[in-house]
Amino acid sequence: MSFIFKSASEQAQALHKGEISSLELVNQHYARIEEVDADVHAFLHLDKEGALAQAAAVDAKRKAGEKLSPLAGVPLALKDVMAQKGVPTTCGSKMLEGWRPPYDSTVVTNLKKNDIVILGKTNMDEFAMGSSTENSAYGPTHNPWDLSRIPGGSGGGSSAALAAFEAPLAIGTDTGGSIRQPAAVTGTVGVKPTYGGVSRFGLIAFSSSLDQAGPCARTVLDAALLHEAIAGHDERDSTSINQPVPQVVAAAKKLDVKGLKIGVVKELQGEGYQAGVLQRFNESVEELVKAGAEVVEVSCPNFTYALPAYYLIAPSECSSNLARFDSMRYGLRVGDDGSRSAEEVMNLTRQAGFGREVKRRIILGTYALSSGYYDAYYGSAQKVRTLIMRDYAAAFGKADVLVSPTAPTTAFKIGDKVDDPVAMYLNDIATIPVNLAGIGGMSLPAGLAPEDNLPVGFQIMAPAMKDDLMYQVGATLEAALIDKWGGNLMSLAPKLGAR
Amino acid sequence: MSAISRDEVAHLARLARIEMNDAELDHLSAEMQVILNAVDRVQEAAKADVPPTSHPLPLQNVFRPDVIRPSLTPSEALSGAPAQEEQRFKVPQILGEE
């Protein structure tokens, strides 16, 4: 019997009851990958040897009667930006083609501690820069809902793997929306925890004050279980929060929003948002009202500056972070024929190793940080960041959580926006304020847009360190919608492969 | 509205240690201009009395005791090296022809 269409919690229960072994479960997923990934291209690398060994080890532990963590033995897809010892880690770039990290990221250490089985590394926009996974140096990933469309980005591989039932769990990273927007366009769940909630040790840095790894799954409860597995203080990440992990699993089981105030952000809707997206968003808000929540409208006037501020801060930080790719200690080296200087080899290597979007952002960041322009650009963007945080603080004075559509449109066709950087950047318009403020954000499925039958995402934003509120509201909405639809949204997805 | 010249972009490419050809510099300059036009507006919002925020968490000086702890072994640290010799990273000559 196939377990691949079940949720992670259901798979975990089946493992616990002995209905299936982890080895069989992992093999079922590899068979699925074999069946559909030629079309979806979610994965860049499969670590069969490692995964099967891990699965066998978990099965042995279970047989010996050891107490295991809730997700022990369940398979997972890992975004290729996370270092996994001995396993090729490319960040979707030629710069790191073939590079095998000599260490595990803390996220991977935590996954292994929880006996979660890592199937392989998923495709992404190069160095996490993009909203469509078209910037991968290894070819795009295709949206399982419509293979001619983008799966979102930068974490399109992870979201597509979930939507194609190649894995029940995935890890993503989110700097401007790279977990949430892919979740929205693939009908899956994605969470960016409060900044500092999950360790960045081994998360190959794009923009250090914004990057955050987070759980991706097909249900809110699954995401909560994964959240608790990976989150926590880490001595090796000086930006990690030294406080207990919010009780998100308990919150995800609390199907109740009575008395909660839901703040609809005026600036994150209206012009630029697809009609069907807004319709599903408003219907979802209605469901929360029916469930007992109170809706208030809030205004965050400085959000209009969030996108430009992000596209100054992130490139600036990235120009600094990507300076390490200099051909000296790891990664690509080009042109070292004995006649060239180190600087020349560096220049040639970085030209050959980085794609267009990465180079664009490095140059933009170098400009924004250069003397004469620093105050006007990076300095101003930092001030906007303060204003955004103030807007959130004021809004959270009026509401417990804030909501918006996750992305302005449903999945567009591959190729539609590659030649228009600014149009591409607009995909992040609703997700970016969350990263700038460092608070938590979740996207969960709100239905299909009537005009194109493609998934729409509903975004929930919670105050810093109150991630549990996102899960409480998200789980309640999810249950209400499943009830309304008579089943899970994913059951409406086109059937891939032979099934 | 600030304008960015092709020469400036070429200078930035040198600063960023990226060897770009002419066609790429032309294309990139045009793109830079479009992007800068879009992000320029942050200056309207940035009033003098607003303090900058570099980081969302109120953390300062997160240190650990200055005690030696196990880290990567030399062979682990060299495992990604494009070239190595005598347990060192082997790199092209630092001083080249101008």
Tab-separated table of N, CA and C in Angstrom, chain A residues 405-462:
chain	number	residue	atom	x	y	z
A	405	PRO	N	-2.949	38.309	1.386
A	405	PRO	CA	-2.578	37.275	0.421
A	405	PRO	C	-1.061	37.108	0.497
A	406	THR	N	-0.549	35.905	0.253
A	406	THR	CA	0.902	35.698	0.322
A	406	THR	C	1.603	36.336	-0.869
A	407	ALA	N	1.014	36.161	-2.042
A	407	ALA	CA	1.627	36.681	-3.265
A	407	ALA	C	0.548	37.353	-4.101
A	408	PRO	N	0.921	38.329	-4.929
A	408	PRO	CA	-0.097	39.061	-5.684
A	408	PRO	C	-0.765	38.261	-6.789
A	409	THR	N	-0.074	37.233	-7.291
A	409	THR	CA	-0.670	36.429	-8.368
A	409	THR	C	-0.475	34.946	-8.106
A	410	THR	N	-1.124	34.148	-8.924
A	410	THR	CA	-0.875	32.714	-8.907
A	410	THR	C	0.390	32.449	-9.738
A	411	ALA	N	0.737	31.167	-9.920
A	411	ALA	CA	1.995	30.829	-10.608
A	411	ALA	C	1.970	31.300	-12.059
A	412	PHE	N	2.996	32.067	-12.439
A	412	PHE	CA	3.063	32.513	-13.825
A	412	PHE	C	3.849	31.490	-14.638
A	413	LYS	N	3.845	31.670	-15.955
A	413	LYS	CA	4.521	30.701	-16.822
A	413	LYS	C	6.033	30.888	-16.753
A	414	ILE	N	6.751	29.790	-16.851
A	414	ILE	CA	8.213	29.840	-16.901
A	414	ILE	C	8.610	30.709	-18.088
A	415	GLY	N	9.492	31.655	-17.852
A	415	GLY	CA	9.948	32.541	-18.922
A	415	GLY	C	9.257	33.883	-18.963
A	416	ASP	N	8.083	33.990	-18.327
A	416	ASP	CA	7.300	35.232	-18.393
A	416	ASP	C	8.001	36.461	-17.835
A	417	LYS	N	8.744	36.300	-16.735
A	417	LYS	CA	9.294	37.490	-16.080
A	417	LYS	C	10.819	37.522	-16.005
A	418	VAL	N	11.485	36.541	-16.636
A	418	VAL	CA	12.954	36.479	-16.497
A	418	VAL	C	13.664	37.713	-16.999
A	419	ASP	N	13.091	38.394	-17.988
A	419	ASP	CA	13.789	39.541	-18.551
A	419	ASP	C	13.383	40.859	-17.912
A	420	ASP	N	12.568	40.778	-16.859
A	420	ASP	CA	12.100	42.013	-16.225
A	420	ASP	C	12.320	41.906	-14.716
A	421	PRO	N	13.538	42.247	-14.254
A	421	PRO	CA	13.860	42.066	-12.832
A	421	PRO	C	12.847	42.710	-11.896
A	422	VAL	N	12.424	43.930	-12.204
A	422	VAL	CA	11.527	44.627	-11.289
A	422	VAL	C	10.167	43.918	-11.218
A	423	ALA	N	9.674	43.435	-12.340
A	423	ALA	CA	8.402	42.683	-12.337
A	423	ALA	C	8.548	41.422	-11.493
A	424	MET	N	9.708	40.793	-11.596
A	424	MET	CA	9.984	39.585	-10.801
A	424	MET	C	9.993	39.931	-9.315
A	425	TYR	N	10.636	41.057	-8.962
A	425	TYR	CA	10.749	41.450	-7.564
A	425	TYR	C	9.373	41.689	-6.925
A	426	LEU	N	8.411	42.117	-7.737
A	426	LEU	CA	7.073	42.417	-7.218
A	426	LEU	C	6.353	41.201	-6.647
A	427	ASN	N	6.811	39.989	-6.974
A	427	ASN	CA	6.214	38.778	-6.397
A	427	ASN	C	6.337	38.740	-4.882
A	428	ASP	N	7.332	39.473	-4.371
A	428	ASP	CA	7.626	39.437	-2.939
A	428	ASP	C	6.976	40.559	-2.159
A	429	ILE	N	6.109	41.327	-2.823
A	429	ILE	CA	5.618	42.555	-2.222
A	429	ILE	C	4.916	42.350	-0.875
A	430	ALA	N	4.237	41.209	-0.706
A	430	ALA	CA	3.526	40.978	0.547
A	430	ALA	C	4.347	40.214	1.568
A	431	THR	N	5.391	39.542	1.106
A	431	THR	CA	6.176	38.722	2.033
A	431	THR	C	7.335	39.482	2.657
A	432	ILE	N	7.896	40.423	1.911
A	432	ILE	CA	9.101	41.149	2.347
A	432	ILE	C	8.992	41.887	3.682
A	433	PRO	N	7.866	42.590	3.971
A	433	PRO	CA	7.819	43.330	5.243
A	433	PRO	C	8.107	42.426	6.453
A	434	VAL	N	7.689	41.175	6.366
A	434	VAL	CA	7.897	40.224	7.460
A	434	VAL	C	9.384	40.031	7.754
A	435	ASN	N	10.172	39.859	6.717
A	435	ASN	CA	11.612	39.643	6.896
A	435	ASN	C	12.295	40.892	7.432
A	436	LEU	N	11.875	42.047	6.941
A	436	LEU	CA	12.499	43.291	7.392
A	436	LEU	C	12.280	43.493	8.887
A	437	ALA	N	11.103	43.104	9.357
A	437	ALA	CA	10.791	43.292	10.778
A	437	ALA	C	11.293	42.138	11.642
A	438	GLY	N	11.623	41.004	11.013
A	438	GLY	CA	12.125	39.863	11.780
A	438	GLY	C	11.046	39.042	12.461
A	439	ILE	N	9.785	39.306	12.133
A	439	ILE	CA	8.691	38.549	12.756
A	439	ILE	C	8.442	37.267	11.987
A	440	GLY	N	7.462	36.460	12.441
A	440	GLY	CA	7.153	35.197	11.777
A	440	GLY	C	6.059	35.361	10.735
A	441	GLY	N	6.102	34.510	9.690
A	441	GLY	CA	5.080	34.536	8.648
A	441	GLY	C	4.794	33.132	8.157
A	442	MET	N	3.526	32.846	7.863
A	442	MET	CA	3.117	31.520	7.382
A	442	MET	C	2.277	31.686	6.134
A	443	SER	N	2.426	30.781	5.181
A	443	SER	CA	1.488	30.723	4.066
A	443	SER	C	0.818	29.370	4.075
A	444	LEU	N	-0.506	29.363	3.933
A	444	LEU	CA	-1.222	28.106	3.796
A	444	LEU	C	-2.225	28.229	2.654
A	445	PRO	N	-2.679	27.091	2.104
A	445	PRO	CA	-3.544	27.145	0.919
A	445	PRO	C	-4.908	27.762	1.228
A	446	ALA	N	-5.329	28.685	0.345
A	446	ALA	CA	-6.626	29.336	0.504
A	446	ALA	C	-7.605	28.923	-0.590
A	447	GLY	N	-7.160	27.996	-1.439
A	447	GLY	CA	-8.041	27.556	-2.516
A	447	GLY	C	-7.389	27.764	-3.863
A	448	LEU	N	-8.175	27.601	-4.928
A	448	LEU	CA	-7.696	27.826	-6.281
A	448	LEU	C	-8.341	29.089	-6.814
A	449	ALA	N	-7.591	29.886	-7.539
A	449	ALA	CA	-8.158	31.099	-8.129
A	449	ALA	C	-9.124	30.690	-9.226
A	450	PRO	N	-10.331	31.234	-9.227
A	450	PRO	CA	-11.322	30.789	-10.220
A	450	PRO	C	-10.895	31.019	-11.669
A	451	GLU	N	-10.143	32.071	-11.940
A	451	GLU	CA	-9.790	32.365	-13.336
A	451	GLU	C	-8.779	31.403	-13.937
A	452	ASP	N	-7.957	30.755	-13.110
A	452	ASP	CA	-6.939	29.865	-13.689
A	452	ASP	C	-6.798	28.529	-12.970
A	453	ASN	N	-7.608	28.299	-11.914
A	453	ASN	CA	-7.535	27.046	-11.159
A	453	ASN	C	-6.158	26.755	-10.595
A	454	LEU	N	-5.444	27.808	-10.209
A	454	LEU	CA	-4.119	27.639	-9.627
A	454	LEU	C	-4.151	28.053	-8.156
A	455	PRO	N	-3.273	27.446	-7.330
A	455	PRO	CA	-3.310	27.692	-5.885
A	455	PRO	C	-3.068	29.145	-5.480
A	456	VAL	N	-3.790	29.513	-4.429
A	456	VAL	CA	-3.647	30.834	-3.817
A	456	VAL	C	-3.203	30.630	-2.370
A	457	GLY	N	-2.291	31.467	-1.902
A	457	GLY	CA	-1.804	31.354	-0.528
A	457	GLY	C	-2.351	32.449	0.368
A	458	PHE	N	-2.609	32.078	1.631
A	458	PHE	CA	-3.088	33.007	2.654
A	458	PHE	C	-1.949	33.208	3.630
A	459	GLN	N	-1.561	34.455	3.860
A	459	GLN	CA	-0.427	34.721	4.751
A	459	GLN	C	-0.888	35.177	6.130
A	460	ILE	N	-0.287	34.573	7.156
A	460	ILE	CA	-0.540	34.977	8.531
A	460	ILE	C	0.775	35.474	9.112
A	461	MET	N	0.739	36.643	9.747
A	461	MET	CA	1.935	37.229	10.340
A	461	MET	C	1.713	37.372	11.844
A	462	ALA	N	2.699	36.981	12.641
A	462	ALA	CA	2.555	37.059	14.094
A	462	ALA	C	3.702	37.883	14.676
